[in-house]
mmCIF file with all atom_site columns, C-alpha atoms in Angstrom:
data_model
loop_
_atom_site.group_PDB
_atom_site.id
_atom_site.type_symbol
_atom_site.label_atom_id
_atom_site.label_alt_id
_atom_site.label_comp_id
_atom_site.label_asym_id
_atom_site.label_entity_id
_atom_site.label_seq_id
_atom_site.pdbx_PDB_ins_code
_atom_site.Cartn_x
_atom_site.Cartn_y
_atom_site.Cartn_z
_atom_site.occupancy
_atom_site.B_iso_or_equiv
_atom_site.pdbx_formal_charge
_atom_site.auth_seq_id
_atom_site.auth_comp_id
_atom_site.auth_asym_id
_atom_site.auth_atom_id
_atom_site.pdbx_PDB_model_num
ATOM 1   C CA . UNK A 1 1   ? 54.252 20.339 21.188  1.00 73.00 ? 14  UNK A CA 1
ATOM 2   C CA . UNK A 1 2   ? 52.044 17.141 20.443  1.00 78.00 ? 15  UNK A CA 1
ATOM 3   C CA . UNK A 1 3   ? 54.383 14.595 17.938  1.00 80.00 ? 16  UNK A CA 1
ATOM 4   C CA . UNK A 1 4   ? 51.780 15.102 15.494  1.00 78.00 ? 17  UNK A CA 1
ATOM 5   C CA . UNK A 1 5   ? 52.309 19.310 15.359  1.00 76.00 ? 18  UNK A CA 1
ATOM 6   C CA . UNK A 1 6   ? 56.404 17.817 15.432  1.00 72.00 ? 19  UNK A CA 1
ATOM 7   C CA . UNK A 1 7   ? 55.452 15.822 12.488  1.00 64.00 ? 20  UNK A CA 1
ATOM 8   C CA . UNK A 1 8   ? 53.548 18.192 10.280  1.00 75.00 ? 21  UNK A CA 1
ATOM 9   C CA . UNK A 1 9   ? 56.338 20.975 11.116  1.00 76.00 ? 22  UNK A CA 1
ATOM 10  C CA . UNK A 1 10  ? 59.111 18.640 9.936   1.00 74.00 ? 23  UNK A CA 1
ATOM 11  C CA . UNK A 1 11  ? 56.761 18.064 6.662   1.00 70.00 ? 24  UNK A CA 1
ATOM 12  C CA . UNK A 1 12  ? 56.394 21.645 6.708   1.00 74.00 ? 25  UNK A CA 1
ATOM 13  C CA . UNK A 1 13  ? 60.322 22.522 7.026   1.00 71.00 ? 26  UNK A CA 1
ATOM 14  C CA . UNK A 1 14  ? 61.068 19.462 4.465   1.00 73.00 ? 27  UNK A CA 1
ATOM 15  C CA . UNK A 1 15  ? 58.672 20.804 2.184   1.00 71.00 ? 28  UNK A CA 1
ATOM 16  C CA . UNK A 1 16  ? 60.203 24.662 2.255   1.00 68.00 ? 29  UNK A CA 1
ATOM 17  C CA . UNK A 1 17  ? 63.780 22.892 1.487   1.00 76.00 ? 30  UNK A CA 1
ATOM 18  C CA . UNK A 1 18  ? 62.913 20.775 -1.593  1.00 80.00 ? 31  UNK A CA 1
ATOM 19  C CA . UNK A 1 19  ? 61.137 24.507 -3.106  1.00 80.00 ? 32  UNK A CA 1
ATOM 20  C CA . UNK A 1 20  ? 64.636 26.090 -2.180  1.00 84.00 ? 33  UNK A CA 1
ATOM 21  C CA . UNK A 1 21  ? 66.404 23.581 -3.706  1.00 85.00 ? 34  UNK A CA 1
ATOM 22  C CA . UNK A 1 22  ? 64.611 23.651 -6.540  1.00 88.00 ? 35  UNK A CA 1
ATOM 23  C CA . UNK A 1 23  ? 64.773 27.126 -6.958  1.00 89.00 ? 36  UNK A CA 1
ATOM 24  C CA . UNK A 1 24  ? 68.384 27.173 -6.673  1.00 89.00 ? 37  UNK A CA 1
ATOM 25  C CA . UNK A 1 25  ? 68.028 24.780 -9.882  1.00 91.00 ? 38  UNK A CA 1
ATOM 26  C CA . UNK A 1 26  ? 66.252 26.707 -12.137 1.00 94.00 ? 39  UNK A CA 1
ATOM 27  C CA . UNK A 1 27  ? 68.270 29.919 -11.192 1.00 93.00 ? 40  UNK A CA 1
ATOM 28  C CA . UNK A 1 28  ? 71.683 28.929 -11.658 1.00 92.00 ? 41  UNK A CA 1
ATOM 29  C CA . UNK A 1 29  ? 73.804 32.035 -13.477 1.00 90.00 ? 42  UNK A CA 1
ATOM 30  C CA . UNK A 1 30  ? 74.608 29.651 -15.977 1.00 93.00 ? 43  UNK A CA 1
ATOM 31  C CA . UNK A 1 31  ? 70.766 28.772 -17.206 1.00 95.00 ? 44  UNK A CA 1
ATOM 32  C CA . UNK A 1 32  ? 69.294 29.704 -20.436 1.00 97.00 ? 45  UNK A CA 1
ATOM 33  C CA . UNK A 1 33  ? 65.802 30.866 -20.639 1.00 98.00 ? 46  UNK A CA 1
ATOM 34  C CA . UNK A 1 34  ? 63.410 30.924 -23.451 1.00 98.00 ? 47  UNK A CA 1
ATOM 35  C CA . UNK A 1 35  ? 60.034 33.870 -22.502 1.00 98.00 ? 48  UNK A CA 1
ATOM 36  C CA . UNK A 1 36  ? 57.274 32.434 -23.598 1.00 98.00 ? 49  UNK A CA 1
ATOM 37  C CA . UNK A 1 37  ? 54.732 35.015 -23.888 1.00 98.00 ? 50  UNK A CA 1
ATOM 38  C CA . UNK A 1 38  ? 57.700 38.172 -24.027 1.00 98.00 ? 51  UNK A CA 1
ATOM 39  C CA . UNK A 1 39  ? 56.288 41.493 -25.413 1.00 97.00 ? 52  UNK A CA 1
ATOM 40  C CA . UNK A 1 40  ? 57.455 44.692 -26.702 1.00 97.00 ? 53  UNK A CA 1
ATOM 41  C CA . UNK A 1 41  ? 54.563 46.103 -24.473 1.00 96.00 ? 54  UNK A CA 1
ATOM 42  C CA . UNK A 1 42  ? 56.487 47.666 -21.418 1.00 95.00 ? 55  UNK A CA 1
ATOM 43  C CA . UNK A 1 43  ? 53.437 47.634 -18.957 1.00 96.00 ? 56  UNK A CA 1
ATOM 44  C CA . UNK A 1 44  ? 52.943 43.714 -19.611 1.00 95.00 ? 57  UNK A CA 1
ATOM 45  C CA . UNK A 1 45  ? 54.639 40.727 -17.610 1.00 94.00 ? 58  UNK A CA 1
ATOM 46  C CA . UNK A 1 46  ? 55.735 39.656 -20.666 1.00 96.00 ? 59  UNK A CA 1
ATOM 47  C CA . UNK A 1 47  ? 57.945 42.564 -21.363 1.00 97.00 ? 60  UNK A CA 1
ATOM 48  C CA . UNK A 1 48  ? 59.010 43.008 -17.808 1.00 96.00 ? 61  UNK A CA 1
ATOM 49  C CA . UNK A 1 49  ? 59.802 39.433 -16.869 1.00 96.00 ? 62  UNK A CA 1
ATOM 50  C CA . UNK A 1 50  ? 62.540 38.779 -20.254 1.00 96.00 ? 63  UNK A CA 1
ATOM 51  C CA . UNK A 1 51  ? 63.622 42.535 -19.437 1.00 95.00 ? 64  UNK A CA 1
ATOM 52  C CA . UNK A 1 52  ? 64.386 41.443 -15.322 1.00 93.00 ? 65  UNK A CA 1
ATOM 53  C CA . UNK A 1 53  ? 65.935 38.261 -16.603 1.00 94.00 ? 66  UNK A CA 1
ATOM 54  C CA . UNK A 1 54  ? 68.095 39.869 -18.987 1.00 93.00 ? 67  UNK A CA 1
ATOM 55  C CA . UNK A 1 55  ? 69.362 42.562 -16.744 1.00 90.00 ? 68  UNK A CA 1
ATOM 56  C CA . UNK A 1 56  ? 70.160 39.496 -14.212 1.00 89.00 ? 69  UNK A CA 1
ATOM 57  C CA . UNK A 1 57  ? 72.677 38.529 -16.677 1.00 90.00 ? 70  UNK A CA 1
ATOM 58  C CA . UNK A 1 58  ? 70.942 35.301 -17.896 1.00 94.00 ? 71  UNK A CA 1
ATOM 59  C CA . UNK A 1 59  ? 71.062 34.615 -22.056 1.00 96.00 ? 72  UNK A CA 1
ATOM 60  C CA . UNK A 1 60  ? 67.272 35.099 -22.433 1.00 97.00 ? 73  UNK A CA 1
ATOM 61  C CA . UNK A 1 61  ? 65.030 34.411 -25.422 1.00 98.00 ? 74  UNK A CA 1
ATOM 62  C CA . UNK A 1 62  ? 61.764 35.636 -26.613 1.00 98.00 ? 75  UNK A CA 1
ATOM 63  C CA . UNK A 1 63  ? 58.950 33.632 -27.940 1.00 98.00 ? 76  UNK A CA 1
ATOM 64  C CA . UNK A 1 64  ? 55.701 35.041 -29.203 1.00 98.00 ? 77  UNK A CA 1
ATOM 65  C CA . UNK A 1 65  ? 54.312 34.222 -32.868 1.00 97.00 ? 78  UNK A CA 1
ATOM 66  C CA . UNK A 1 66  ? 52.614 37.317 -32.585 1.00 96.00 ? 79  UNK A CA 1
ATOM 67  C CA . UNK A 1 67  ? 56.428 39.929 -32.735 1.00 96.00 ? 80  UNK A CA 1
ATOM 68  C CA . UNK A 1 68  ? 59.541 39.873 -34.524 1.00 95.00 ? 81  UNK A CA 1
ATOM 69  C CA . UNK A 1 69  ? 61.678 41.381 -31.829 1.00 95.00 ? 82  UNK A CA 1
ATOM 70  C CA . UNK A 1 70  ? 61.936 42.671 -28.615 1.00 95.00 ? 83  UNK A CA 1
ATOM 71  C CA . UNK A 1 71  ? 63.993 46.093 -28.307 1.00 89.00 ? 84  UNK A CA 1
ATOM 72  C CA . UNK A 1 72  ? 66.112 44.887 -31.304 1.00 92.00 ? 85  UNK A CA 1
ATOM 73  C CA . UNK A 1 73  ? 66.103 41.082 -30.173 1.00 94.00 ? 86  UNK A CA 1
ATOM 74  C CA . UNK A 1 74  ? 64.782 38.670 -32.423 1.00 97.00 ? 87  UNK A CA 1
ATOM 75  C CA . UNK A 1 75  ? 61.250 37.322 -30.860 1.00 97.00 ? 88  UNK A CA 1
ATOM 76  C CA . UNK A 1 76  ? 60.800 33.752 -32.243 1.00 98.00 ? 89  UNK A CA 1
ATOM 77  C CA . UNK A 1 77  ? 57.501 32.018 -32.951 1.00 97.00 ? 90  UNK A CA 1
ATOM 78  C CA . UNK A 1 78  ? 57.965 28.580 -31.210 1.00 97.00 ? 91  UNK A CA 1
ATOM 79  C CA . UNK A 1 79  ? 60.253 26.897 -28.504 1.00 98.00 ? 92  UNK A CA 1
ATOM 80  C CA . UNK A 1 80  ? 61.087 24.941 -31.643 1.00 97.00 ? 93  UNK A CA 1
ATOM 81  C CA . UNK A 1 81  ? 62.686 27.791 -33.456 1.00 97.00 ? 94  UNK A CA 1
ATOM 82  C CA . UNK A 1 82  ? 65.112 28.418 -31.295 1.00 98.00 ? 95  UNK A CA 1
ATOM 83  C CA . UNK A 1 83  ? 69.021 28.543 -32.076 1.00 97.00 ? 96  UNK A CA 1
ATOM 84  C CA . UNK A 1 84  ? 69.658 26.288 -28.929 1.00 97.00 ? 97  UNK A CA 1
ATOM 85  C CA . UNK A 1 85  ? 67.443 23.959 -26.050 1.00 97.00 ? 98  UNK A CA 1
ATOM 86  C CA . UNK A 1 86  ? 66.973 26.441 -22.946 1.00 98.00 ? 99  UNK A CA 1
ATOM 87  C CA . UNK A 1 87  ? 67.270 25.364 -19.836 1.00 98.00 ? 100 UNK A CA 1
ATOM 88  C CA . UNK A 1 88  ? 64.202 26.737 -18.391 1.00 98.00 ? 101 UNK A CA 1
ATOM 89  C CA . UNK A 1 89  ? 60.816 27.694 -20.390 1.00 98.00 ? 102 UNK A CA 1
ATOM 90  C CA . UNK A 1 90  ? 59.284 30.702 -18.136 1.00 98.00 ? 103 UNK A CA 1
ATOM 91  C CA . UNK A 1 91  ? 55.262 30.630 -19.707 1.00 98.00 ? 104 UNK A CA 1
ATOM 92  C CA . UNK A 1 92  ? 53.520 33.826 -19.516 1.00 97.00 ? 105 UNK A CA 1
ATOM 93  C CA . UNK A 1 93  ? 50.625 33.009 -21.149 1.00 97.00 ? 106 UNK A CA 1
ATOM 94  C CA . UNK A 1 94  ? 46.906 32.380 -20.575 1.00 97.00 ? 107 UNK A CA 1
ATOM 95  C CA . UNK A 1 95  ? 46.297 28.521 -19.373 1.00 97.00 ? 108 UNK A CA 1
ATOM 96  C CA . UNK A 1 96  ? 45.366 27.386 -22.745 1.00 96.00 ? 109 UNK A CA 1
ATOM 97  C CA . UNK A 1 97  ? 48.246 27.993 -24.244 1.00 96.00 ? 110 UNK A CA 1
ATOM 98  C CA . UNK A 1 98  ? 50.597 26.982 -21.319 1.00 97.00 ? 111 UNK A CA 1
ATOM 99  C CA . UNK A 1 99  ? 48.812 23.321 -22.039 1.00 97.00 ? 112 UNK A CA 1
ATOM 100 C CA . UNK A 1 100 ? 50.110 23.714 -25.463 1.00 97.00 ? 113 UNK A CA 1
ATOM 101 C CA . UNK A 1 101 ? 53.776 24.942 -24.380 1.00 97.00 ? 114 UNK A CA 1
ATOM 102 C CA . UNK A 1 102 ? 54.293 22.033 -21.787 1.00 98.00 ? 115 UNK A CA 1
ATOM 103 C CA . UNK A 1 103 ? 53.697 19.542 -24.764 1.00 97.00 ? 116 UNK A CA 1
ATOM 104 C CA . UNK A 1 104 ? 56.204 21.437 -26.587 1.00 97.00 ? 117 UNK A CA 1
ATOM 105 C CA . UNK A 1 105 ? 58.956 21.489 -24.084 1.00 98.00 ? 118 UNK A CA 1
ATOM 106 C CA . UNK A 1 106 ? 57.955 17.931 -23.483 1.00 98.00 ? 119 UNK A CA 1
ATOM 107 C CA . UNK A 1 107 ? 58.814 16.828 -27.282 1.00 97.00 ? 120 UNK A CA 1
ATOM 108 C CA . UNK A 1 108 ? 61.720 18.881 -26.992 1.00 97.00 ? 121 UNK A CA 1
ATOM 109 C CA . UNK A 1 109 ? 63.129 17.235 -24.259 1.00 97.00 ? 122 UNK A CA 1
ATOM 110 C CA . UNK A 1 110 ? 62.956 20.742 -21.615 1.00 98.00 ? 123 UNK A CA 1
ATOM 111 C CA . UNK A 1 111 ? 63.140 19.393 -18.493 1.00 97.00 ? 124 UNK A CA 1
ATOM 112 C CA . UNK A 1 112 ? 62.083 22.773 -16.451 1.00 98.00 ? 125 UNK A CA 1
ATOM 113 C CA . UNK A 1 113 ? 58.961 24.781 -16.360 1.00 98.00 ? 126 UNK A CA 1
ATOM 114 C CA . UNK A 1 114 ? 58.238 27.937 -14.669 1.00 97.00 ? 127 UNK A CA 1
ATOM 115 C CA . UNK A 1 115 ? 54.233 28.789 -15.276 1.00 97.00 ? 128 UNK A CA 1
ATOM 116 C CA . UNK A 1 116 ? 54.226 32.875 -14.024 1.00 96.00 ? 129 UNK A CA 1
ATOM 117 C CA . UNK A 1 117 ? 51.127 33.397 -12.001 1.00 95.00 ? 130 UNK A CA 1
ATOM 118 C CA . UNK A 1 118 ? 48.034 33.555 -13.935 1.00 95.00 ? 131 UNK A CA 1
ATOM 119 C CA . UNK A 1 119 ? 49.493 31.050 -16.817 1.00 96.00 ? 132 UNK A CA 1
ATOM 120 C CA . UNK A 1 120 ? 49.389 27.946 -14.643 1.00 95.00 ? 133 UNK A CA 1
ATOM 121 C CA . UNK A 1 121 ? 46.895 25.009 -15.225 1.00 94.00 ? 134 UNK A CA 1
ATOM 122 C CA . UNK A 1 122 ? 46.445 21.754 -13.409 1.00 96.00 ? 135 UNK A CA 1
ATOM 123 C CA . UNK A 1 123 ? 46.343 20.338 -16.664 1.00 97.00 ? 136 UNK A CA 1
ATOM 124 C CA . UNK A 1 124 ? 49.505 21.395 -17.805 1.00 97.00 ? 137 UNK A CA 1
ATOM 125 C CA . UNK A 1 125 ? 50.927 21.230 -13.803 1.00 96.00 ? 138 UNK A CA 1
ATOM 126 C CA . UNK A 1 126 ? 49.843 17.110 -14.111 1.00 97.00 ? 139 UNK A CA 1
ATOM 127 C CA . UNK A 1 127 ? 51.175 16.783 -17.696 1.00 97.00 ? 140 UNK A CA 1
ATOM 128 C CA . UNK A 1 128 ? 54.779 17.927 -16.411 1.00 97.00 ? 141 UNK A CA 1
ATOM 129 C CA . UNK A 1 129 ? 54.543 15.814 -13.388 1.00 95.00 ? 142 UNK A CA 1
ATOM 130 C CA . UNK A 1 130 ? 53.575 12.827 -15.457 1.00 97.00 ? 143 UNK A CA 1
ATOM 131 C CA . UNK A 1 131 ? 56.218 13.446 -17.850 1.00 97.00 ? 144 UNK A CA 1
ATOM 132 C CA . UNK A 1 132 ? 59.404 13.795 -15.362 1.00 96.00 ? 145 UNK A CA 1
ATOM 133 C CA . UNK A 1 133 ? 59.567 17.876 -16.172 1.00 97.00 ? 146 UNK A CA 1
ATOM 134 C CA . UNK A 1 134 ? 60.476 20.081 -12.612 1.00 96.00 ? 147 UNK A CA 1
ATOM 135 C CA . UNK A 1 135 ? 57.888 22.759 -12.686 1.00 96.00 ? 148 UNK A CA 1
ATOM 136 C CA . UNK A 1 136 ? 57.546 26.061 -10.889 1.00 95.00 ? 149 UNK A CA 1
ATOM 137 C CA . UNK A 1 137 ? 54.363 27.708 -10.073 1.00 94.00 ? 150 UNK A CA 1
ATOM 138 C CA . UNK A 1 138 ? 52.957 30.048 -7.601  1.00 91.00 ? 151 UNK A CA 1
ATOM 139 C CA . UNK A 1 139 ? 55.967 32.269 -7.428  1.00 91.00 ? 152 UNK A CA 1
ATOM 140 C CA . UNK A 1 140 ? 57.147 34.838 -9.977  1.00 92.00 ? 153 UNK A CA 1
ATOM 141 C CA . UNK A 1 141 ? 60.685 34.412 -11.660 1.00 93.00 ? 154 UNK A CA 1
ATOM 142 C CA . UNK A 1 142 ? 61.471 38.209 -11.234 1.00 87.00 ? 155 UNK A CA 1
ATOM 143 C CA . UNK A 1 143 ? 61.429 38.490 -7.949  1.00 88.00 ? 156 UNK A CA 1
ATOM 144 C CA . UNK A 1 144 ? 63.074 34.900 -6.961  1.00 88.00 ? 157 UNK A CA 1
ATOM 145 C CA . UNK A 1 145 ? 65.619 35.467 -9.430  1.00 85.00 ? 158 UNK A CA 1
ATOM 146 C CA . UNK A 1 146 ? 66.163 38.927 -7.659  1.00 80.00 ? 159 UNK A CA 1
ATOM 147 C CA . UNK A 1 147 ? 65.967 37.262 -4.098  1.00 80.00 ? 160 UNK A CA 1
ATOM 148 C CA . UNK A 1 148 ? 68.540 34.249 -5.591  1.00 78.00 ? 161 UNK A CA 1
ATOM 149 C CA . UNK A 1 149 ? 71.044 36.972 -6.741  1.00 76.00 ? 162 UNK A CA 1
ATOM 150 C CA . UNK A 1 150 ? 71.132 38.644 -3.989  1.00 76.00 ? 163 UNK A CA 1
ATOM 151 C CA . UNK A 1 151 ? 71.556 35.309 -1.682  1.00 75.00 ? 164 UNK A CA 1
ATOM 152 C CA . UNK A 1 152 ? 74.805 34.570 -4.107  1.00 69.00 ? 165 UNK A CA 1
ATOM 153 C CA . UNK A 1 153 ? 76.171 37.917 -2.977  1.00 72.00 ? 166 UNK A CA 1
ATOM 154 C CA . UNK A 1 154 ? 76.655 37.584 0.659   1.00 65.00 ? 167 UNK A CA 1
#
């Protein structure tokens, strides 16, 4: 192996530990997560993504102006109506509106961003970057938070 396929696999390995690491972050049991974009619709992300978090056992909120609740939860309008700061936003929205959300967390001092698939911008990636916020993207919350819970258990 040549130094510089040494190099770029030790950039490579580097690279897979800081996303690990970061994952662990944004999972931890303890976390509180606001859904932006949660539905009552069962065959939308939305819906199944605040359902997957809530079975996981994390204290989970809904936001979307457009519901009042969520299978008797109360769905909230803004991040800004919420009873407490989460700990992660999870954005499950077009890319628009993630722009919009990022800002929001942003003046609300949220420090971590997971954009689902589909609702991430390179707009609103820069913006967190910029702004010191840890963001996720690329990967979908369901099925790391799934892959992190089982990790705890062995």
């Amino acid at each position: 192996m040549s130094e510089e396929e040494m190099h770029e696999q030790q950039q490579e390995w580097e690279k897979s530990r800081r996303r690990e690491s970061l994952l662990e972050e944004f999972l931890r049991p303890s976390h509180v997560f606001a859904v932006v974009g949660a539905t009552p619709k069962r065959e939308k992300y939305g819906y199944k993504i605040f359902k997957s978090l809530k079975e996981a056992g994390y204290k989970v909120y809904a936001v979307n102006p457009n519901h009042e609740e969520i299978e008797g939860e109360r769905c909230y309008a803004s991040l800004s109506e919420l009873p407490e700061k989460p700990d992660v936003v999870d954005i499950v929205v077009p890319p628009a509106v993630t722009e919009q959300i990022v800002r929001e967390a942003h003046r609300l001092g949220i420090k971590k961003i997971w954009m689902q698939p589909g609702a991430e911008s390179e707009e609103a990636i820069k913006f967190c970057e910029e702004h010191g916020i840890s963001v996720i993207h690329g990967l979908c919350v369901m099925l790391e938070s799934l892959r992190a819970a089982r990790k705890r258990e062995i």
